[in-house]
mmCIF file with all atom_site columns, C-alpha atoms in Angstrom:
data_model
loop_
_atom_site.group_PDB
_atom_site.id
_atom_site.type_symbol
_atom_site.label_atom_id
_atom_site.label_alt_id
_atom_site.label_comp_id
_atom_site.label_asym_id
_atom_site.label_entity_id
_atom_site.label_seq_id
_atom_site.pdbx_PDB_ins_code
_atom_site.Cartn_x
_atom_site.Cartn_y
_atom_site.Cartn_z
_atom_site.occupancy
_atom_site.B_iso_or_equiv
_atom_site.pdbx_formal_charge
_atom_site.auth_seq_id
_atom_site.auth_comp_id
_atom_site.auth_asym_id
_atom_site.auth_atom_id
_atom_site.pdbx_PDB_model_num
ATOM 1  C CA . UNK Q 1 1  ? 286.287 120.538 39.055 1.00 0.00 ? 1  UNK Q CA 1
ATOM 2  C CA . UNK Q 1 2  ? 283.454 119.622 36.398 1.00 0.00 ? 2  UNK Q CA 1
ATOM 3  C CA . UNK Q 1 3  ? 283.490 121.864 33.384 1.00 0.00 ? 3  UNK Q CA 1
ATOM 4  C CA . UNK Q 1 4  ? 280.604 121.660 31.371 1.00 0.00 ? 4  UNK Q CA 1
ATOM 5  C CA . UNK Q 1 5  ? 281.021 123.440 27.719 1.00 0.00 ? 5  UNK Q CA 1
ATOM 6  C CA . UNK Q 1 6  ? 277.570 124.483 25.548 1.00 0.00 ? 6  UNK Q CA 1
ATOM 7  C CA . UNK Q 1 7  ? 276.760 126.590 22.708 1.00 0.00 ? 7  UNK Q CA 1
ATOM 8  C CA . UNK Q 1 8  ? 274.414 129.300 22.449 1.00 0.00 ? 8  UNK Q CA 1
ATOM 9  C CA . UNK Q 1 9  ? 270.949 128.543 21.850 1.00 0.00 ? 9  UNK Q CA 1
ATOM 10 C CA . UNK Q 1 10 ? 271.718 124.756 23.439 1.00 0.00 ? 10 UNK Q CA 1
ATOM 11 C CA . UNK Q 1 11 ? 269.722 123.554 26.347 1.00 0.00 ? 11 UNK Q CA 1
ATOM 12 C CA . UNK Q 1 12 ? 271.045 121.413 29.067 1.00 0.00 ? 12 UNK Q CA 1
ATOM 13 C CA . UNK Q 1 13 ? 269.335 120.147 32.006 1.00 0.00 ? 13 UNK Q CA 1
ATOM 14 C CA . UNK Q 1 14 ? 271.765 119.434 35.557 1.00 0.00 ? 14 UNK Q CA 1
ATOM 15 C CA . UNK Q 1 15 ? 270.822 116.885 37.887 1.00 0.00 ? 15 UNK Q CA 1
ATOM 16 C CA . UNK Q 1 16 ? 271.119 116.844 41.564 1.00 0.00 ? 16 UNK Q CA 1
ATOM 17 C CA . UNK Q 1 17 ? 270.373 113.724 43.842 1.00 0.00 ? 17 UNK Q CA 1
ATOM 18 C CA . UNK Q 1 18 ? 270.837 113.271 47.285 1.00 0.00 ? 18 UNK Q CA 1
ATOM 19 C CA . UNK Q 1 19 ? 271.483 109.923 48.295 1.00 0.00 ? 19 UNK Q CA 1
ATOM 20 C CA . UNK Q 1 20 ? 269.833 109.481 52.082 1.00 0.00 ? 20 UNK Q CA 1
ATOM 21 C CA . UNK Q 1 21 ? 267.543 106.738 53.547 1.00 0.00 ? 21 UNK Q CA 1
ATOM 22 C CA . UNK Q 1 22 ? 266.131 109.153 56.224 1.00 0.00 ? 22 UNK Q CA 1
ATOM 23 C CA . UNK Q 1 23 ? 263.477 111.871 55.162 1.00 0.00 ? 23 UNK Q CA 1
ATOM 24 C CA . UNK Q 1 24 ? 263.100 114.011 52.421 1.00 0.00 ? 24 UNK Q CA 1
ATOM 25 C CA . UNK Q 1 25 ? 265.663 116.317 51.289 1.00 0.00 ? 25 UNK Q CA 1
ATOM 26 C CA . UNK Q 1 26 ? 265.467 120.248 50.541 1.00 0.00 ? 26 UNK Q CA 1
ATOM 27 C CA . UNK Q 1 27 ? 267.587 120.896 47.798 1.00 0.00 ? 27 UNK Q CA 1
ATOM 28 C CA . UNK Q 1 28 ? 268.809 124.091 46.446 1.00 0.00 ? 28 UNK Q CA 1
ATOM 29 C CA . UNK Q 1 29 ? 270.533 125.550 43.507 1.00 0.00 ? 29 UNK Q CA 1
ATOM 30 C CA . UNK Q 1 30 ? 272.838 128.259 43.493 1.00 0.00 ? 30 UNK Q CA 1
ATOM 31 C CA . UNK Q 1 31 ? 274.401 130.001 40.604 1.00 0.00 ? 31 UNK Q CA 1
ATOM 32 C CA . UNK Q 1 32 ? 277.589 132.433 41.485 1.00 0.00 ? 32 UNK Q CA 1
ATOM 33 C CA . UNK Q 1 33 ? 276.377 132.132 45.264 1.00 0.00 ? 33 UNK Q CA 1
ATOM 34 C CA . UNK Q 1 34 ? 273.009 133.538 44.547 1.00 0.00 ? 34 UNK Q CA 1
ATOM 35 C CA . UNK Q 1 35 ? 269.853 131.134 44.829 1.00 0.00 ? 35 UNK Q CA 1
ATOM 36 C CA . UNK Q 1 36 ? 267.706 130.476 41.611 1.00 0.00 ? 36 UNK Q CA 1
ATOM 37 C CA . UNK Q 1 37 ? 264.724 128.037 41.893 1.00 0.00 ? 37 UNK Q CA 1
ATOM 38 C CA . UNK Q 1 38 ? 264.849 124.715 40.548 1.00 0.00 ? 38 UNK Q CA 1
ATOM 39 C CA . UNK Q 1 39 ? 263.009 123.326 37.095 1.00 0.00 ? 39 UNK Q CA 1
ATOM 40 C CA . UNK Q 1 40 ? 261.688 120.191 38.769 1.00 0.00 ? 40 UNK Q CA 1
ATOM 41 C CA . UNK Q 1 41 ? 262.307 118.428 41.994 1.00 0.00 ? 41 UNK Q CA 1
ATOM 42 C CA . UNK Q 1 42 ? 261.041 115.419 44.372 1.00 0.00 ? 42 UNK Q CA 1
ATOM 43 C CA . UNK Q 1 43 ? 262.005 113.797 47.434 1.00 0.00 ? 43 UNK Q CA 1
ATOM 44 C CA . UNK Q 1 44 ? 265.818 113.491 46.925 1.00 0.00 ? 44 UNK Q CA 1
ATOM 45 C CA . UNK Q 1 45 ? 266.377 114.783 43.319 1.00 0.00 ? 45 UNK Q CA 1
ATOM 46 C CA . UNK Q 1 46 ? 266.019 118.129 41.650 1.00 0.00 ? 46 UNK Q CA 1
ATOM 47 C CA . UNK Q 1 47 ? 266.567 118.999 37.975 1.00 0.00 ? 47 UNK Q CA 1
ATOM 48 C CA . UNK Q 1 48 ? 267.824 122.775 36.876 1.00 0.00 ? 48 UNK Q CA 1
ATOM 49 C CA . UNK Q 1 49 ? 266.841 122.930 32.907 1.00 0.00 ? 49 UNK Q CA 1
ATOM 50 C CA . UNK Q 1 50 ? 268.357 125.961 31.194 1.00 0.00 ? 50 UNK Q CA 1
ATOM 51 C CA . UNK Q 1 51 ? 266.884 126.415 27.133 1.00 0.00 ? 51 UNK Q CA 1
ATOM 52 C CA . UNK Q 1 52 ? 268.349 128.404 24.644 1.00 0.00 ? 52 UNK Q CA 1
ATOM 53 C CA . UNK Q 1 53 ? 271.973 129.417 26.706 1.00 0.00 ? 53 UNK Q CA 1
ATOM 54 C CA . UNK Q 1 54 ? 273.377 132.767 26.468 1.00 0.00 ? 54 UNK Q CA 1
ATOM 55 C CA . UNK Q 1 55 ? 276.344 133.445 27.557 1.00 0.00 ? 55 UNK Q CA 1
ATOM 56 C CA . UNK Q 1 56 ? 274.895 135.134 30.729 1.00 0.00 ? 56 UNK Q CA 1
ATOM 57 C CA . UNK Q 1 57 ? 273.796 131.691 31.699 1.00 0.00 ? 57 UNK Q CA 1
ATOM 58 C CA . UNK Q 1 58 ? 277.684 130.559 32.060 1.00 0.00 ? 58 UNK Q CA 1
ATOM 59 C CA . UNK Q 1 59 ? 278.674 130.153 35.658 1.00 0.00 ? 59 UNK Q CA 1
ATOM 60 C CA . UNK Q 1 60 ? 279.590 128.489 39.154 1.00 0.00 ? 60 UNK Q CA 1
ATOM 61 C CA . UNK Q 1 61 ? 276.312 125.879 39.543 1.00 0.00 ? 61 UNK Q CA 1
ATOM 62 C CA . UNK Q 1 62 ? 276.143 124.132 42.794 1.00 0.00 ? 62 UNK Q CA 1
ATOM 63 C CA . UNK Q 1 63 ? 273.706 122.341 44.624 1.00 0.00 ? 63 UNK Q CA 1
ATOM 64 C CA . UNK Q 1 64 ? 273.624 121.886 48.119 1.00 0.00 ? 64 UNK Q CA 1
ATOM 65 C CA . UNK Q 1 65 ? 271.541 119.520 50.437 1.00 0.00 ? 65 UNK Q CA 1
ATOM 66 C CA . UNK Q 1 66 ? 269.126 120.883 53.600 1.00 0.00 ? 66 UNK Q CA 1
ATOM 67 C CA . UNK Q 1 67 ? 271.157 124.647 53.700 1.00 0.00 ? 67 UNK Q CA 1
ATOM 68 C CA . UNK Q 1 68 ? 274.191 122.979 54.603 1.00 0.00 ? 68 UNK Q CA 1
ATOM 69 C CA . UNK Q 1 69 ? 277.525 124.624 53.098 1.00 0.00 ? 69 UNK Q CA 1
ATOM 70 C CA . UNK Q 1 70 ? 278.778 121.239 51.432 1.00 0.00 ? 70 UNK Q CA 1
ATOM 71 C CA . UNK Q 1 71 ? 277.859 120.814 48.053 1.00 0.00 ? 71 UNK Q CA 1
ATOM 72 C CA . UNK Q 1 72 ? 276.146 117.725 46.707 1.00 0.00 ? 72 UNK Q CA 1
ATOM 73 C CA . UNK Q 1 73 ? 277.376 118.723 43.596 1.00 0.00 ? 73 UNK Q CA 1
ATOM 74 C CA . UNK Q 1 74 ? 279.078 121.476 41.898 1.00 0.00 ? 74 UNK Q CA 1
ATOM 75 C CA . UNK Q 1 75 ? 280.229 121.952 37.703 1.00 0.00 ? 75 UNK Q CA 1
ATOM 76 C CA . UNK Q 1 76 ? 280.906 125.173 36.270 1.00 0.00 ? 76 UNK Q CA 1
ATOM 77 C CA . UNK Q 1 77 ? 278.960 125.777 33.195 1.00 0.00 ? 77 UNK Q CA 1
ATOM 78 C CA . UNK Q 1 78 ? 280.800 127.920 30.089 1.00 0.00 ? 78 UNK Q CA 1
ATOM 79 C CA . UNK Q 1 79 ? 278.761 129.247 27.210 1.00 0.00 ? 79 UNK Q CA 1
ATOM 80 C CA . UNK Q 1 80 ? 280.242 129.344 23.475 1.00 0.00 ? 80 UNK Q CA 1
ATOM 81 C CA . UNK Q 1 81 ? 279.551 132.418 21.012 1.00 0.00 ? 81 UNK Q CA 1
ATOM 82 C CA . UNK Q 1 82 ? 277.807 131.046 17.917 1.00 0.00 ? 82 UNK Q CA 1
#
C-alpha cells in the first residue's frame, strides 16, 4: 500500500487519472470513506492539492472512477509534528 510521509505546513498535490478511450470519466475523492471535492479536474484526471498539512489532514486517500467501489488509486497520507 502507498505511504506517503509530509511535514506540517508542507503542501502536496495527489493525482488521479483514469486511463479509458470511451467518454469522460467522473472521478471522486474520498478521504477515510467520506467524499471531499477535488482541487482541479478534466476529462480523465483530477488533482486533490492539500497546503499547509496538519496532522488532521493525515489519512486513507482514494480515488475511485464513475461510483464504482474499485479504486483507481489509493495511498495513505501521514503527517509529521514539526
Amino acid at each position: 500500500k502507498p505511504v506517503i510521509w509530509r511535514k506540517q505546513q508542507d503542501n502536496i498535490t495527489m493525482n488521479c487519472t483514469v486511463l479509458s478511450g470511451g467518454p469522460a470519466r467522473t472521478i471522486t475523492w474520498i478521504k477515510n470513506g467520506k467524499q471531499i471535492l477535488a482541487s482541479s479536474k478534466g476529462r480523465d484526471w483530477s488533482a486533490l492539492i492539500l497546503s499547509e498539512l496538519k496532522e488532521s489532514h493525515a489519512g486513507k486517500y482514494r480515488c475511485v472512477a464513475d461510483g464504482k467501489t474499485r479504486d483507481v488509486s489509493m495511498v495513505y497520507l501521514h503527517v509529521e509534528g514539526k
